[in-house]
Amino acid sequence: MMLTLAHISKTFGATRAIDDVSLDLDRGQVTGIVGENGAGKTTLMRIIAGEIAPDTGNVQLDGRAALVHQHFMLVSNFTVAENLALVDATDPSRLFRTHRTLERRAEAIIGRSGIDLRGVARRVDELSVGERSKLELIKAIASDPDILILDEPTSVLTPNESSELFRVIQRLAAAGTAVLFISHKLREVLEVAPRIVVMRAGRIVADTTSQGMSAEDLATAMVGEHQAIASIVGVQNDENRATAERRSPSAERRIHPLRCEHISGERLDDVTFDVPSGQVVAILGVAGNGQVELASMLRGLEAPRSGAVLLDGKPATRRQLLGSGAVGHIPEDRTRDGIVAQMSIAENIALTSRTPLRHARGFAQRLIELYSIRAQNASQPAGLLSGGNQQKVVLARELDRRPAVIVAAEPTRGLDIAATRFVHEQLRLAAAAGSGILLMTSDLDEAFALASVMYVIYRGHLSDPLTPRDAAMQVGPLMAGVA
Amino acid sequence: MRRLAVGIGAAALSLLLLALAGAAFGHSPRVLLEILVSGSIGSRFALEGTLLKSVPLLLTGLAVVIAFRAGVWNIGGEGQFIVGALAAYLTSRFGTTAALLAAAVAGALWASIASLLRVWRNAPEVLTTILLNFIAIHLLGYCVNGPLQEASGQYPQSDPVPQAAALPLLGGSSLHAGIVVALLVTLASWWLLYRTREGLRLRATGFNPSAAQYAGVDVNAQIARAMALSGAVAGLAGAIELLGVTHRLFERVAAGYGYAGIAVALLAQLHPIATIAAAAFFGALATGAGELQRSASISSSVATFGQAVVILVLILFGSMRAFAPGRDE
């Protein structure tokens, strides 16, 4: 055995994240790890990688492990080449290289990894989220690990890039590397991993071969037999729908709560679109085509070089976009832009809500129940929640106050099936209640599930608006820039 | 609870290290500690001295707490203290209230210069506030050697403030009403930070400015307000020291209180209420150190040594990371 875990347990505060887990791993084996948000997958991986120590139990690792995080562990004011130089063990004099040499070596490392990433002279903070996650992956592969752990690697990749990644995984496995692969995309796990470990509430509840398993079987194992997914979502929806209908604002008045007219910037070129109230408008595209800049302009953090953002038909200043409360944001990078980890759930929610502060805790408690956020109570620091539950906190906070416009960037990235369906349902309800929703996503299924109008963004250009029926034929080529 | 233990531990450990350092120079650690204790809280006179020194420390400590909570390194307490004292002196003929208000406004404006430099030129506050300290120090030096020098022209100091403007003394002691003002400011700071949306947004800005922005907080404006407030409290400290204790301006009127406020705030782990205890501890240390100088001929600068040790011990406990400003990340 290359890795043996024996009776591992780990507790954070009052939460038992890992509860008596034992696991063996062989060389060259690809193992999928699935489970709902908060099931303990990431914690277990961090224990294997030696980042955190278990409270009890024993880890025996023959070799070294590399973990590719959901969150980025990059030096953001270094270039891609410099970040790779930090892990380039084959170059002993790497500190004394010219930029040109570093860049050539970086290109070689990237080439060996089999992953497509260009522009190694760019600083990491100029990269899109998708590009950063590729860089993380390249870094991990470059260190030539015995175990490679991938936490949600495909959530920011296009289908093509995903298959490219799977080929890389197969190649590494054939060369003897054990690969652990966490994903919420069950079909993907079934495709790539011969062995699948299912976690629930800190325990391993199933450890099987993928042969003969279906995505439905896995989903059932993840949530437990007594809780069919549909029923969880169903109950919640009825409650929320009632709330939504009660406070549906004067939807008719706001016909076009958000419009962008000919806005251009560093990576955006003459972008014009329109978000009518009561509808979901999707901007679909692979990460790194200008979405980050667009989101930042809509939040009022930077001004367009030319063109205007209009709220309710009137040109909006940056201050209005930022502070008026008319625009709710569900940011793409939830740990950096979504929550304040050190503050409690109640405080995070109170940041934008209009509820008086002395009622903040009770209010948050109500949202915790309404949005089925898995937390002990509203005073728990938001940083202790799992990624999916952090996302639900942001979602609850932004949707509950019913802003005229909601900008949702990759709102379900890294979420499990139940949470994804829940988020989608909430966005639909918000639209039904009169908000105009701008959905920026790289996930085709998500766009088709929600949007009535779609645009494709490619290198800062926006396509013509497409109906879902037209889009079905055209998005593929448009996203790849070949239409 | 853990933070409380860390704070008390750091204070105790620094006293111990202080005594051991004395031992290295041939003094008995036990005797040193005894002198420190008796010289700071051992008599009514000593206790009053401790409280008098705690008042400016409490206010400059609060000033640092407010700024650091918003994620901005305001190292300019000393300068803001000085311009506060200057403004209070110039307005003292209009009465105590006017002088206190003028000092707060002056401190706020002085601190806001750093905010403006940040917005215009992206100059880090940690540098600009320090540089503004030197400007304030030399401005004060010029004043007490020139336009504001006492009528007799004998010493580099001003005439005393009018008797009517001086802070009233409390019931036959040497304690002045500034102690009440300082405690009220403490409560107000706590209330602001933990019971208002402004405070919530201020703390969010300090912890994670990026997330604060996406939650609709105008981070630059938030920081500017926190800096102004921080400067106002430091300026108030200067006025209270002038109107309650020194009554005159002279070059060393700030006596390092602005810098000591950083140690106070860190020992209090940036909690406004804990700042009372931290200020009292450093006030006692400074008063006790005065007694050490008188009875054991040890320089009273051991109090500064104590401050430094506390900060180092806190770093040792690793509790600095939790609240280190992370805005430039």
PDB file of N, CA and C in Angstrom, chain A residues 296 299 301 319 322-323 329 335-337 339-340 342-343 347 350-355 357 397, chain B residues 194-197 200-201 203-204 207-208 210-219 221 322 329:
ATOM      1  N   SER A 296     -16.530  43.365 -12.245  1.00  0.00           N
ATOM      2  CA  SER A 296     -15.952  44.441 -11.453  1.00  0.00           C
ATOM      3  C   SER A 296     -16.548  45.796 -11.853  1.00  0.00           C
ATOM      4  N   ARG A 299     -20.010  46.088 -10.390  1.00  0.00           N
ATOM      5  CA  ARG A 299     -19.981  46.363  -8.961  1.00  0.00           C
ATOM      6  C   ARG A 299     -19.539  47.801  -8.685  1.00  0.00           C
ATOM      7  N   LEU A 301     -16.406  48.866  -9.139  1.00  0.00           N
ATOM      8  CA  LEU A 301     -15.031  48.881  -8.646  1.00  0.00           C
ATOM      9  C   LEU A 301     -14.086  49.497  -9.665  1.00  0.00           C
ATOM     10  N   ARG A 319     -20.388  54.984  -7.631  1.00  0.00           N
ATOM     11  CA  ARG A 319     -20.888  55.003  -6.256  1.00  0.00           C
ATOM     12  C   ARG A 319     -22.290  54.392  -6.164  1.00  0.00           C
ATOM     13  N   LEU A 322     -22.076  50.667  -6.468  1.00  0.00           N
ATOM     14  CA  LEU A 322     -21.485  50.027  -5.295  1.00  0.00           C
ATOM     15  C   LEU A 322     -22.407  50.107  -4.097  1.00  0.00           C
ATOM     16  N   GLY A 323     -22.908  51.306  -3.817  1.00  0.00           N
ATOM     17  CA  GLY A 323     -23.501  51.500  -2.503  1.00  0.00           C
ATOM     18  C   GLY A 323     -25.013  51.602  -2.447  1.00  0.00           C
ATOM     19  N   HIS A 329     -24.685  41.100  -5.626  1.00  0.00           N
ATOM     20  CA  HIS A 329     -23.620  40.362  -6.300  1.00  0.00           C
ATOM     21  C   HIS A 329     -23.388  39.004  -5.668  1.00  0.00           C
ATOM     22  N   THR A 335     -14.364  32.785  -1.588  1.00  0.00           N
ATOM     23  CA  THR A 335     -13.528  32.988  -0.400  1.00  0.00           C
ATOM     24  C   THR A 335     -12.870  34.357  -0.412  1.00  0.00           C
ATOM     25  N   ARG A 336     -12.551  34.872  -1.602  1.00  0.00           N
ATOM     26  CA  ARG A 336     -11.906  36.172  -1.645  1.00  0.00           C
ATOM     27  C   ARG A 336     -12.933  37.299  -1.625  1.00  0.00           C
ATOM     28  N   ASP A 337     -14.006  37.157  -2.403  1.00  0.00           N
ATOM     29  CA  ASP A 337     -14.938  38.267  -2.590  1.00  0.00           C
ATOM     30  C   ASP A 337     -16.296  38.054  -1.934  1.00  0.00           C
ATOM     31  N   ILE A 339     -17.308  36.059   1.255  1.00  0.00           N
ATOM     32  CA  ILE A 339     -17.537  36.123   2.689  1.00  0.00           C
ATOM     33  C   ILE A 339     -16.320  36.692   3.403  1.00  0.00           C
ATOM     34  N   VAL A 340     -16.575  37.223   4.605  1.00  0.00           N
ATOM     35  CA  VAL A 340     -15.500  37.633   5.495  1.00  0.00           C
ATOM     36  C   VAL A 340     -15.333  36.477   6.484  1.00  0.00           C
ATOM     37  N   GLN A 342     -13.539  35.727   9.006  1.00  0.00           N
ATOM     38  CA  GLN A 342     -13.390  35.892  10.455  1.00  0.00           C
ATOM     39  C   GLN A 342     -14.682  36.332  11.125  1.00  0.00           C
ATOM     40  N   MET A 343     -15.645  36.798  10.349  1.00  0.00           N
ATOM     41  CA  MET A 343     -16.864  37.288  10.968  1.00  0.00           C
ATOM     42  C   MET A 343     -17.932  36.192  10.952  1.00  0.00           C
ATOM     43  N   GLU A 347     -23.070  38.327  10.979  1.00  0.00           N
ATOM     44  CA  GLU A 347     -22.426  39.585  10.580  1.00  0.00           C
ATOM     45  C   GLU A 347     -22.259  39.658   9.072  1.00  0.00           C
ATOM     46  N   ALA A 350     -25.547  40.600   7.775  1.00  0.00           N
ATOM     47  CA  ALA A 350     -25.930  41.963   8.141  1.00  0.00           C
ATOM     48  C   ALA A 350     -25.202  43.010   7.305  1.00  0.00           C
ATOM     49  N   LEU A 351     -24.107  42.620   6.659  1.00  0.00           N
ATOM     50  CA  LEU A 351     -23.357  43.586   5.853  1.00  0.00           C
ATOM     51  C   LEU A 351     -24.223  44.238   4.789  1.00  0.00           C
ATOM     52  N   THR A 352     -25.164  43.498   4.225  1.00  0.00           N
ATOM     53  CA  THR A 352     -25.987  44.115   3.182  1.00  0.00           C
ATOM     54  C   THR A 352     -27.461  44.202   3.545  1.00  0.00           C
ATOM     55  N   SER A 353     -27.897  43.515   4.591  1.00  0.00           N
ATOM     56  CA  SER A 353     -29.335  43.512   4.849  1.00  0.00           C
ATOM     57  C   SER A 353     -29.757  44.810   5.514  1.00  0.00           C
ATOM     58  N   ARG A 354     -31.049  45.079   5.469  1.00  0.00           N
ATOM     59  CA  ARG A 354     -31.543  46.311   6.083  1.00  0.00           C
ATOM     60  C   ARG A 354     -32.098  46.036   7.478  1.00  0.00           C
ATOM     61  N   THR A 355     -32.061  44.800   7.917  1.00  0.00           N
ATOM     62  CA  THR A 355     -32.557  44.459   9.244  1.00  0.00           C
ATOM     63  C   THR A 355     -31.733  45.185  10.307  1.00  0.00           C
ATOM     64  N   LEU A 357     -29.452  45.901  13.382  1.00  0.00           N
ATOM     65  CA  LEU A 357     -28.380  45.007  13.826  1.00  0.00           C
ATOM     66  C   LEU A 357     -28.772  44.159  15.027  1.00  0.00           C
ATOM     67  N   ARG A 397     -27.920  36.105   1.600  1.00  0.00           N
ATOM     68  CA  ARG A 397     -27.769  37.526   1.884  1.00  0.00           C
ATOM     69  C   ARG A 397     -28.200  38.385   0.698  1.00  0.00           C
TER      70      ARG A 397
ATOM     71  N   TYR B 194     -19.092  47.408  17.450  1.00  0.00           N
ATOM     72  CA  TYR B 194     -19.813  46.136  17.578  1.00  0.00           C
ATOM     73  C   TYR B 194     -21.328  46.261  17.584  1.00  0.00           C
ATOM     74  N   ARG B 195     -21.847  47.478  17.571  1.00  0.00           N
ATOM     75  CA  ARG B 195     -23.295  47.601  17.635  1.00  0.00           C
ATOM     76  C   ARG B 195     -23.870  48.470  16.520  1.00  0.00           C
ATOM     77  N   THR B 196     -23.044  48.898  15.583  1.00  0.00           N
ATOM     78  CA  THR B 196     -23.570  49.708  14.483  1.00  0.00           C
ATOM     79  C   THR B 196     -23.153  49.092  13.150  1.00  0.00           C
ATOM     80  N   ARG B 197     -23.923  49.429  12.112  1.00  0.00           N
ATOM     81  CA  ARG B 197     -23.572  48.917  10.792  1.00  0.00           C
ATOM     82  C   ARG B 197     -22.263  49.545  10.306  1.00  0.00           C
ATOM     83  N   LEU B 200     -19.632  47.447  11.705  1.00  0.00           N
ATOM     84  CA  LEU B 200     -19.614  46.158  11.010  1.00  0.00           C
ATOM     85  C   LEU B 200     -18.860  46.287   9.687  1.00  0.00           C
ATOM     86  N   ARG B 201     -19.173  47.354   8.972  1.00  0.00           N
ATOM     87  CA  ARG B 201     -18.529  47.564   7.669  1.00  0.00           C
ATOM     88  C   ARG B 201     -17.055  47.916   7.841  1.00  0.00           C
ATOM     89  N   ARG B 203     -15.125  46.816  10.273  1.00  0.00           N
ATOM     90  CA  ARG B 203     -14.389  45.576  10.577  1.00  0.00           C
ATOM     91  C   ARG B 203     -14.300  44.678   9.347  1.00  0.00           C
ATOM     92  N   ALA B 204     -15.372  44.625   8.563  1.00  0.00           N
ATOM     93  CA  ALA B 204     -15.329  43.811   7.338  1.00  0.00           C
ATOM     94  C   ALA B 204     -14.227  44.316   6.412  1.00  0.00           C
ATOM     95  N   PHE B 207     -10.915  43.035   7.733  1.00  0.00           N
ATOM     96  CA  PHE B 207     -10.690  41.594   7.574  1.00  0.00           C
ATOM     97  C   PHE B 207     -10.521  41.222   6.105  1.00  0.00           C
ATOM     98  N   ASN B 208     -11.420  41.673   5.262  1.00  0.00           N
ATOM     99  CA  ASN B 208     -11.419  41.248   3.866  1.00  0.00           C
ATOM    100  C   ASN B 208     -12.018  42.348   2.996  1.00  0.00           C
ATOM    101  N   SER B 210     -11.863  42.986  -0.048  1.00  0.00           N
ATOM    102  CA  SER B 210     -12.420  42.552  -1.319  1.00  0.00           C
ATOM    103  C   SER B 210     -13.872  42.089  -1.141  1.00  0.00           C
ATOM    104  N   ALA B 211     -14.091  41.265  -0.130  1.00  0.00           N
ATOM    105  CA  ALA B 211     -15.462  40.811   0.127  1.00  0.00           C
ATOM    106  C   ALA B 211     -16.336  41.974   0.575  1.00  0.00           C
ATOM    107  N   ALA B 212     -15.745  42.917   1.318  1.00  0.00           N
ATOM    108  CA  ALA B 212     -16.523  44.079   1.755  1.00  0.00           C
ATOM    109  C   ALA B 212     -17.023  44.847   0.538  1.00  0.00           C
ATOM    110  N   GLN B 213     -16.170  44.998  -0.461  1.00  0.00           N
ATOM    111  CA  GLN B 213     -16.574  45.698  -1.680  1.00  0.00           C
ATOM    112  C   GLN B 213     -17.744  45.002  -2.346  1.00  0.00           C
ATOM    113  N   TYR B 214     -17.651  43.669  -2.462  1.00  0.00           N
ATOM    114  CA  TYR B 214     -18.735  42.967  -3.135  1.00  0.00           C
ATOM    115  C   TYR B 214     -20.012  42.975  -2.301  1.00  0.00           C
ATOM    116  N   ALA B 215     -19.886  43.292  -1.013  1.00  0.00           N
ATOM    117  CA  ALA B 215     -21.085  43.454  -0.193  1.00  0.00           C
ATOM    118  C   ALA B 215     -21.546  44.914  -0.214  1.00  0.00           C
ATOM    119  N   GLY B 216     -20.963  45.728  -1.096  1.00  0.00           N
ATOM    120  CA  GLY B 216     -21.466  47.079  -1.267  1.00  0.00           C
ATOM    121  C   GLY B 216     -20.807  48.124  -0.376  1.00  0.00           C
ATOM    122  N   VAL B 217     -19.672  47.801   0.242  1.00  0.00           N
ATOM    123  CA  VAL B 217     -18.988  48.777   1.073  1.00  0.00           C
ATOM    124  C   VAL B 217     -18.008  49.569   0.207  1.00  0.00           C
ATOM    125  N   ASP B 218     -18.060  50.895   0.322  1.00  0.00           N
ATOM    126  CA  ASP B 218     -17.079  51.723  -0.367  1.00  0.00           C
ATOM    127  C   ASP B 218     -15.818  51.731   0.489  1.00  0.00           C
ATOM    128  N   VAL B 219     -14.896  50.842   0.148  1.00  0.00           N
ATOM    129  CA  VAL B 219     -13.765  50.568   1.035  1.00  0.00           C
ATOM    130  C   VAL B 219     -12.891  51.799   1.247  1.00  0.00           C
ATOM    131  N   ALA B 221     -13.728  54.982   1.142  1.00  0.00           N
ATOM    132  CA  ALA B 221     -14.415  55.926   2.021  1.00  0.00           C
ATOM    133  C   ALA B 221     -14.426  55.403   3.453  1.00  0.00           C
ATOM    134  N   ALA B 322      -3.817  37.090  13.385  1.00  0.00           N
ATOM    135  CA  ALA B 322      -5.272  37.124  13.291  1.00  0.00           C
ATOM    136  C   ALA B 322      -5.789  38.505  12.920  1.00  0.00           C
ATOM    137  N   GLU B 329      -2.893  42.473   0.221  1.00  0.00           N
ATOM    138  CA  GLU B 329      -2.713  41.100  -0.208  1.00  0.00           C
ATOM    139  C   GLU B 329      -3.015  40.937  -1.679  1.00  0.00           C
TER     140      GLU B 329
END
